Amino acid sequence: MTLFSTVGLFIALSLLIALVLAVIAIIPWLRASRAPDKPVDNQLLDINVAVFRERLAELKTDKDSGTIDDSHYQNQKLELERQLLDAQRQVEPMVTPGIKSRLIVIVWVPVLAALAYLLIGNRTPVFELWAAEDKVGQVADDLLTGKIDQPPEWAIEDSRQLISAMQTNVHRHADDPNRWMRLSELFLSLEATESALEALSRAYRLSPDNVEIATTYAQISFFANQGQLDANSRRVLQDVLAKNPQHEGAQMLMAMGEARGNNFDQAQGWIKRLRDSIAAKPGDHSQALASLDELSANVNAQKQQAAEGIDVRITINSSLLPLVKGDDVLFVAIRDVKGGPPFAAKRLPISIIQQGEASVSLSDLDAMMPERTLKSARAENTQLAVIARISHSGNAGAESGDLSANPVVISVGQNQVNIEINQQVP
């Protein structure tokens, strides 16, 4: 299909509809031309006569029932007749427009409709989308259905056209999980992670039993969430493992996620489970087993570092709980009381707070710079303080409206601290 055919079809249909509306507009004139030479509108007179008769019947009923006497009846009847005579009027006959006037209406209705369509809003994106579909629509469909792996060179001369055509194609086949899956691959190649996750979530909802889609969704969500397993990705991985307990990719993600969440014993359990599964396979898997041993050693090292960290119990003042929103972000950090970059910091979803409380562990695993750690700060007897803030925007810097706590100074050797978020940034 060419661009001319798409635009031409649109214009033809629009013109047809406009002409039909124009004909509908002049139908009264066409009927009037077939009426008598001097048509008179007696509609109002007919209504007045009907009202007169109804009112006269009511007066007769009142007279018969004795509600009014004969004299009052005659006076009211005379008044009604007088009103009926005053209401009678002769309507001027409608002047039937000529052929010229009818043609003007038929022409101007489509013209004005076209001008309204073009002038009310910018239609350029619509025409560009049509152009993209006509040029690369088939290529987009072939890519999304797996018929081809790479588009021809001429199809990527304008990458926006191909992207628009693919998105339109997917939405036209919104019940096809494979198309959503391949659209997510396009977004990932463009580093549009959020759009890729949205496409993957739709693919997963359409086909939750597809292990490939599920593990890809969990993996992208895992890395997009800075190596942490949120409730959704954890649930997806658990579903995969329930269907296929030996799925190595899911086991590895669970091990890495548990380690990142400071659940070191659970992480070691997943590593052992994965190691036993690989070792039971025939063939040489020494390299994979060595990698798992190295990962296990790293988890042990992280566990040791976490043990040397500081546990922070965060509470939110009850008066501020109504100000907390579902998309807020919790920042917790340990820094020098004199200021400067924090020695350890975490950016956490607000969902970690349950019933106004949360527990967070900060250690050298959360250091922002390798040379600036809690261990080095304590070795130098640096006076440390814990800060906590709930951000509405998600930005690291404090902004008006954020909820914050007064810094709590940590004494030497202290490994636990309580902090309350009890004020709003002006």
Coordinates of C-alpha atoms in Angstrom, one line a residue:
M1 CA 0.0 0.0 0.0
T2 CA 1.4 3.4 -1.0
L3 CA 1.2 6.7 0.8
F4 CA -1.2 8.0 -1.8
S5 CA -3.6 5.1 -1.2
T6 CA -3.7 5.7 2.5
V7 CA -4.2 9.4 2.3
G8 CA -6.4 9.0 -0.7
L9 CA -8.7 6.6 1.1
F10 CA -8.9 8.9 4.1
I11 CA -9.8 11.9 1.9
A12 CA -12.3 9.9 -0.1
L13 CA -14.1 8.7 3.0
S14 CA -14.0 12.1 4.6
L15 CA -15.4 13.7 1.5
L16 CA -18.1 11.1 1.3
I17 CA -19.2 11.7 4.9
A18 CA -19.1 15.5 4.3
L19 CA -21.3 15.2 1.2
V20 CA -23.8 13.0 3.0
L21 CA -24.0 15.6 5.8
A22 CA -24.5 18.3 3.2
V23 CA -27.3 16.4 1.5
I24 CA -28.9 15.9 4.9
A25 CA -28.7 19.6 5.5
I26 CA -30.6 20.4 2.3
I27 CA -33.2 17.7 2.6
P28 CA -35.8 20.1 4.1
W29 CA -35.3 22.3 1.0
L30 CA -35.8 19.3 -1.3
R31 CA -39.0 18.4 0.5
A32 CA -40.2 22.0 0.4
S33 CA -39.8 22.1 -3.4
R34 CA -42.3 19.2 -3.7
A35 CA -44.9 20.9 -1.4
P36 CA -47.7 23.3 -2.5
D37 CA -46.7 26.7 -3.9
K38 CA -47.4 28.5 -0.6
P39 CA -46.9 26.1 2.2
V40 CA -48.2 27.3 5.6
D41 CA -47.0 26.2 9.0
N42 CA -50.2 25.4 11.0
Q43 CA -48.4 23.5 13.7
L44 CA -48.8 26.2 16.3
L45 CA -52.4 26.7 15.5
D46 CA -53.0 22.9 15.8
I47 CA -51.4 23.0 19.2
N48 CA -53.6 26.0 20.3
V49 CA -56.7 24.2 19.1
A50 CA -55.8 21.0 21.0
V51 CA -55.1 23.1 24.2
F52 CA -58.4 24.9 23.7
R53 CA -60.4 21.6 23.5
E54 CA -58.7 20.2 26.5
R55 CA -59.4 23.3 28.6
L56 CA -63.0 23.4 27.4
A57 CA -63.5 19.8 28.4
E58 CA -62.1 20.6 31.9
L59 CA -64.5 23.6 32.2
K60 CA -67.4 21.4 31.2
T61 CA -66.4 18.8 33.8
D62 CA -66.2 21.5 36.5
K63 CA -69.6 22.8 35.5
D64 CA -71.2 19.3 35.6
S65 CA -69.7 18.6 38.9
G66 CA -71.0 21.9 40.4
T67 CA -67.5 23.3 41.0
I68 CA -68.4 26.4 38.9
D69 CA -71.7 28.0 37.9
D70 CA -73.1 28.5 34.4
S71 CA -72.1 32.2 34.4
H72 CA -68.5 31.5 35.3
Y73 CA -68.5 28.7 32.7
Q74 CA -69.6 31.0 29.9
N75 CA -67.1 33.7 30.9
Q76 CA -64.2 31.3 30.9
K77 CA -65.3 29.7 27.5
L78 CA -65.5 33.2 26.0
E79 CA -62.0 34.0 27.2
L80 CA -60.6 30.8 25.8
E81 CA -62.2 31.5 22.4
R82 CA -60.8 35.0 22.4
Q83 CA -57.3 33.7 23.1
L84 CA -57.6 31.1 20.3
L85 CA -58.6 33.8 17.9
D86 CA -55.6 35.9 18.9
A87 CA -53.2 32.9 18.5
Q88 CA -54.3 32.3 14.9
R89 CA -51.8 33.6 12.5
Q90 CA -50.8 33.1 8.9
V91 CA -47.2 32.0 8.5
E92 CA -45.3 33.4 5.6
P93 CA -44.6 30.6 3.1
M94 CA -41.0 29.3 3.1
V95 CA -38.9 30.5 0.2
T96 CA -37.4 27.5 -1.4
P97 CA -33.7 28.1 -2.2
G98 CA -32.6 27.6 -5.7
I99 CA -30.1 25.2 -7.1
K100 CA -27.2 27.6 -6.7
S101 CA -27.9 27.9 -3.0
R102 CA -28.0 24.1 -2.6
L103 CA -24.7 23.7 -4.4
I104 CA -23.1 26.3 -2.2
V105 CA -24.1 24.3 0.9
I106 CA -22.9 21.0 -0.6
V107 CA -19.5 22.6 -1.4
W108 CA -19.0 24.6 1.8
V109 CA -19.8 21.8 4.2
P110 CA -16.9 19.6 3.0
V111 CA -14.6 22.7 2.8
L112 CA -15.4 23.9 6.3
A113 CA -15.0 20.4 7.7
A114 CA -11.6 20.1 6.0
L115 CA -10.5 23.5 7.3
A116 CA -11.6 22.5 10.9
Y117 CA -9.7 19.3 10.7
L118 CA -6.5 20.9 9.6
L119 CA -6.6 24.1 11.7
I120 CA -7.9 22.9 15.0
G121 CA -4.8 20.8 15.7
N122 CA -1.5 19.8 14.2
R123 CA -2.1 16.8 12.0
T124 CA 1.6 16.3 10.9
P125 CA 2.2 13.3 13.3
V126 CA -0.8 11.5 11.8
F127 CA 0.5 12.0 8.3
E128 CA 4.0 10.9 9.4
L129 CA 2.6 7.8 11.0
W130 CA 0.8 6.9 7.7
A131 CA 4.0 7.5 5.8
A132 CA 5.9 5.2 8.2
E133 CA 3.3 2.4 8.0
D134 CA 3.2 2.6 4.2
K135 CA 7.0 2.5 3.9
V136 CA 8.1 0.1 6.6
G137 CA 4.8 -1.4 7.9
Q138 CA 5.5 -4.8 6.4
V139 CA 9.1 -4.8 7.7
A140 CA 7.9 -4.0 11.2
D141 CA 5.4 -6.9 11.0
D142 CA 8.1 -9.3 9.8
L143 CA 10.4 -8.2 12.7
L144 CA 7.7 -8.6 15.3
T145 CA 6.6 -12.0 14.0
G146 CA 10.2 -13.4 13.7
K147 CA 10.2 -13.7 10.0
I148 CA 13.4 -11.6 9.8
D149 CA 16.0 -10.8 12.4
Q150 CA 17.4 -7.6 10.9
P151 CA 15.6 -4.9 8.9
P152 CA 17.0 -4.1 5.4
E153 CA 19.2 -1.0 5.2
W154 CA 16.6 1.1 3.4
A155 CA 14.1 0.5 6.3
I156 CA 16.4 2.1 8.9
E157 CA 17.2 5.2 7.0
D158 CA 14.8 6.9 9.3
S159 CA 14.7 4.8 12.5
R160 CA 11.8 6.8 13.9
Q161 CA 9.6 5.5 11.1
L162 CA 10.4 1.9 11.9
I163 CA 9.9 2.4 15.7
S164 CA 6.5 4.1 15.1
A165 CA 5.4 1.3 12.7
M166 CA 6.4 -1.4 15.2
Q167 CA 4.6 0.3 18.1
T168 CA 1.5 0.7 16.0
N169 CA 1.7 -2.9 14.9
V170 CA 2.0 -4.2 18.4
H171 CA -1.0 -2.2 19.6
R172 CA -3.1 -3.6 16.7
H173 CA -2.1 -7.1 17.9
A174 CA -2.3 -6.3 21.6
D175 CA -3.1 -9.9 22.5
D176 CA 0.1 -11.3 21.0
P177 CA 2.8 -11.7 23.8
N178 CA 5.6 -12.5 21.3
R179 CA 5.1 -9.1 19.6
W180 CA 5.4 -7.4 23.0
M181 CA 8.5 -9.4 23.7
R182 CA 10.2 -8.3 20.5
L183 CA 9.1 -4.7 21.1
S184 CA 10.8 -4.8 24.5
E185 CA 14.0 -6.0 22.7
L186 CA 13.8 -2.9 20.5
F187 CA 13.4 -0.6 23.6
L188 CA 16.4 -2.3 25.2
S189 CA 18.5 -1.7 22.2
L190 CA 17.6 2.0 22.5
E191 CA 18.3 1.9 26.3
A192 CA 14.7 2.8 27.0
T193 CA 14.5 0.5 30.0
E194 CA 11.2 1.7 31.4
S195 CA 9.4 1.2 28.1
A196 CA 11.0 -2.2 27.8
L197 CA 9.8 -3.2 31.2
E198 CA 6.3 -2.1 30.3
A199 CA 6.3 -4.1 27.1
L200 CA 7.6 -7.2 29.0
S201 CA 5.0 -6.8 31.8
R202 CA 2.3 -6.9 29.1
A203 CA 3.9 -9.9 27.5
Y204 CA 4.0 -11.7 30.9
R205 CA 0.4 -10.9 31.7
L206 CA -0.7 -12.3 28.3
S207 CA 1.5 -15.5 28.7
P208 CA 2.5 -16.1 32.3
D209 CA 3.4 -19.7 31.6
N210 CA 6.0 -18.7 29.0
V211 CA 9.3 -19.3 30.9
E212 CA 11.4 -17.3 28.5
I213 CA 9.2 -14.2 28.8
A214 CA 9.0 -14.6 32.6
T215 CA 12.7 -14.9 33.1
T216 CA 13.5 -12.1 30.8
Y217 CA 11.0 -9.9 32.6
A218 CA 12.5 -10.7 36.0
Q219 CA 16.0 -10.2 34.7
I220 CA 15.4 -6.8 33.2
S221 CA 13.4 -5.8 36.3
F222 CA 16.3 -7.0 38.5
F223 CA 19.0 -5.0 36.8
A224 CA 16.7 -1.9 36.4
N225 CA 16.1 -2.0 40.1
Q226 CA 19.9 -1.8 40.8
G227 CA 20.3 -5.5 41.4
Q228 CA 17.5 -5.8 43.9
L229 CA 14.5 -8.2 43.8
D230 CA 11.3 -6.3 44.3
A231 CA 8.1 -8.1 45.2
N232 CA 7.0 -8.4 41.6
S233 CA 10.2 -9.9 40.2
R234 CA 10.5 -12.2 43.2
R235 CA 7.0 -13.5 42.5
V236 CA 7.8 -14.0 38.8
L237 CA 10.9 -16.0 39.6
Q238 CA 9.1 -18.1 42.2
D239 CA 6.5 -19.0 39.6
V240 CA 9.2 -20.0 37.1
L241 CA 10.9 -22.2 39.7
A242 CA 7.6 -23.7 40.7
K243 CA 7.2 -24.9 37.1
N244 CA 10.9 -25.7 36.5
P245 CA 12.8 -26.1 39.8
Q246 CA 16.1 -26.6 37.9
H247 CA 15.9 -23.4 35.9
E248 CA 19.5 -22.1 36.2
G249 CA 18.8 -18.5 35.2
A250 CA 16.1 -18.1 37.8
Q251 CA 18.3 -19.7 40.5
M252 CA 21.1 -17.3 39.7
L253 CA 18.8 -14.3 39.8
M254 CA 17.5 -15.5 43.2
A255 CA 21.0 -15.9 44.5
M256 CA 22.1 -12.5 43.3
G257 CA 19.0 -10.8 44.6
E258 CA 19.2 -12.4 48.0
A259 CA 22.8 -11.3 48.3
R260 CA 21.9 -7.8 47.3
G261 CA 19.2 -7.7 49.9
N262 CA 21.6 -8.8 52.6
N263 CA 19.9 -12.2 52.9
F264 CA 23.3 -14.0 52.7
D265 CA 22.3 -17.4 54.0
Q266 CA 19.4 -17.6 51.5
A267 CA 21.9 -16.5 48.7
Q268 CA 24.3 -19.3 49.7
G269 CA 21.4 -21.8 49.6
W270 CA 20.6 -20.8 46.0
I271 CA 24.3 -21.0 45.0
K272 CA 24.6 -24.5 46.5
R273 CA 21.4 -25.6 44.7
L274 CA 22.7 -24.2 41.4
R275 CA 26.1 -25.7 41.9
D276 CA 24.7 -29.2 42.7
S277 CA 22.5 -29.0 39.6
I278 CA 25.4 -28.1 37.3
A279 CA 27.8 -30.7 38.8
A280 CA 25.2 -33.4 38.2
K281 CA 25.3 -32.8 34.5
P282 CA 27.6 -34.8 32.3
G283 CA 30.6 -33.0 30.8
D284 CA 33.2 -30.6 32.0
H285 CA 31.6 -27.7 33.9
S286 CA 34.7 -26.7 35.9
Q287 CA 34.6 -23.1 34.7
A288 CA 31.0 -22.6 35.7
L289 CA 31.6 -24.3 39.1
A290 CA 34.7 -22.1 39.7
S291 CA 32.5 -19.0 39.0
L292 CA 29.9 -20.2 41.5
D293 CA 32.7 -20.7 44.1
E294 CA 33.9 -17.2 43.5
L295 CA 30.4 -15.9 43.9
S296 CA 30.0 -17.8 47.2
A297 CA 33.2 -16.3 48.5
N298 CA 32.0 -12.8 47.5
V299 CA 28.8 -13.5 49.4
N300 CA 30.7 -14.5 52.5
A301 CA 32.8 -11.3 52.2
Q302 CA 29.7 -9.2 51.9
K303 CA 28.2 -11.0 54.9
Q304 CA 31.3 -10.0 56.9
Q305 CA 31.1 -6.4 55.8
A306 CA 27.4 -6.3 56.6
A307 CA 28.1 -7.6 60.1
E308 CA 30.4 -4.6 60.7
G309 CA 27.7 -2.2 59.5
I310 CA 25.0 -0.2 61.4
D311 CA 21.4 -1.2 61.8
V312 CA 19.0 1.8 61.5
R313 CA 15.4 1.6 62.7
I314 CA 13.3 4.3 61.0
T315 CA 9.9 5.4 62.2
I316 CA 7.6 8.0 60.7
N317 CA 5.7 10.4 63.0
S318 CA 2.0 9.5 62.8
S319 CA 1.1 13.1 61.9
L320 CA 3.2 12.8 58.7
L321 CA 1.9 9.4 57.5
P322 CA -0.9 11.0 55.4
L323 CA 1.7 12.9 53.5
V324 CA 3.5 9.7 52.3
K325 CA 2.7 8.8 48.7
G326 CA 3.0 5.4 47.0
D327 CA 5.8 6.5 44.6
D328 CA 8.0 8.2 47.2
V329 CA 11.6 7.2 47.8
L330 CA 13.3 6.7 51.1
F331 CA 16.9 7.9 51.4
V332 CA 19.1 6.7 54.4
A333 CA 22.7 7.7 54.7
I334 CA 25.6 7.9 57.2
R335 CA 27.9 10.9 56.8
D336 CA 30.3 13.1 58.6
V337 CA 28.6 15.5 61.0
K338 CA 30.6 18.3 59.3
G339 CA 29.1 17.4 56.0
G340 CA 30.4 16.0 52.7
P341 CA 29.5 12.9 50.7
P342 CA 28.0 10.1 52.8
F343 CA 30.1 7.1 53.7
A344 CA 27.1 4.8 53.1
A345 CA 23.8 5.5 51.5
K346 CA 20.7 3.6 50.3
R347 CA 17.9 4.6 48.0
L348 CA 14.8 2.5 48.8
P349 CA 11.2 2.3 47.6
I350 CA 8.7 3.6 50.1
S351 CA 7.1 0.1 50.2
I352 CA 9.9 -0.9 52.6
I353 CA 8.1 1.1 55.3
Q354 CA 5.4 -1.0 57.0
Q355 CA 3.0 0.5 59.5
G356 CA 5.2 3.6 59.8
E357 CA 8.5 1.6 60.5
A358 CA 11.4 0.2 58.6
S359 CA 14.7 -1.4 59.4
V360 CA 17.8 -0.7 57.2
S361 CA 21.3 -2.0 57.4
L362 CA 24.1 0.3 56.2
S363 CA 27.6 -1.0 55.7
D364 CA 30.6 -0.7 53.4
L365 CA 28.5 -2.6 50.9
D366 CA 26.6 0.7 50.5
A367 CA 29.7 2.9 50.1
M368 CA 29.4 5.5 47.3
M369 CA 33.1 5.6 46.7
P370 CA 35.6 2.8 47.3
E371 CA 38.0 4.9 49.3
R372 CA 35.2 6.5 51.5
T373 CA 33.9 3.7 53.7
L374 CA 32.5 3.4 57.2
K375 CA 35.5 1.3 58.2
S376 CA 37.9 4.0 57.2
A377 CA 35.8 6.7 58.9
R378 CA 35.7 4.8 62.1
A379 CA 39.4 4.1 61.9
E380 CA 40.0 7.9 61.7
N381 CA 37.5 8.5 64.6
T382 CA 35.3 10.6 62.4
Q383 CA 32.1 11.8 64.1
L384 CA 29.2 10.2 62.2
A385 CA 25.5 10.9 61.9
V386 CA 22.5 9.1 60.4
I387 CA 20.1 11.0 58.2
A388 CA 16.8 9.9 56.7
R389 CA 14.5 11.6 54.2
I390 CA 11.4 10.7 52.2
S391 CA 11.6 12.3 48.8
H392 CA 8.5 12.9 46.6
S393 CA 10.5 13.5 43.5
G394 CA 13.1 10.8 44.0
N395 CA 16.0 13.2 43.7
A396 CA 19.0 12.8 46.1
G397 CA 18.9 16.5 47.1
A398 CA 16.3 17.7 49.6
E399 CA 13.4 19.6 48.1
S400 CA 10.4 21.5 49.5
G401 CA 7.7 19.2 50.7
D402 CA 10.1 16.3 51.5
L403 CA 9.8 14.6 54.9
S404 CA 13.0 14.5 56.9
A405 CA 14.5 13.6 60.3
N406 CA 16.9 15.4 62.5
P407 CA 20.4 13.8 62.1
V408 CA 21.3 11.3 64.9
V409 CA 24.9 11.2 66.0
I410 CA 26.5 7.8 66.3
S411 CA 28.8 7.1 69.1
V412 CA 32.0 5.2 68.8
G413 CA 31.3 1.4 68.6
Q414 CA 27.5 1.9 68.2
N415 CA 26.0 -0.5 65.7
Q416 CA 22.3 0.3 66.2
V417 CA 20.4 3.6 66.0
N418 CA 16.8 4.8 65.9
I419 CA 15.7 7.8 63.9
E420 CA 12.3 9.4 63.5
I421 CA 11.1 11.3 60.4
N422 CA 9.2 14.1 62.1
Q423 CA 9.3 17.2 59.9
Q424 CA 8.6 18.5 56.5
V425 CA 11.1 20.5 54.4
P426 CA 9.8 24.0 54.0

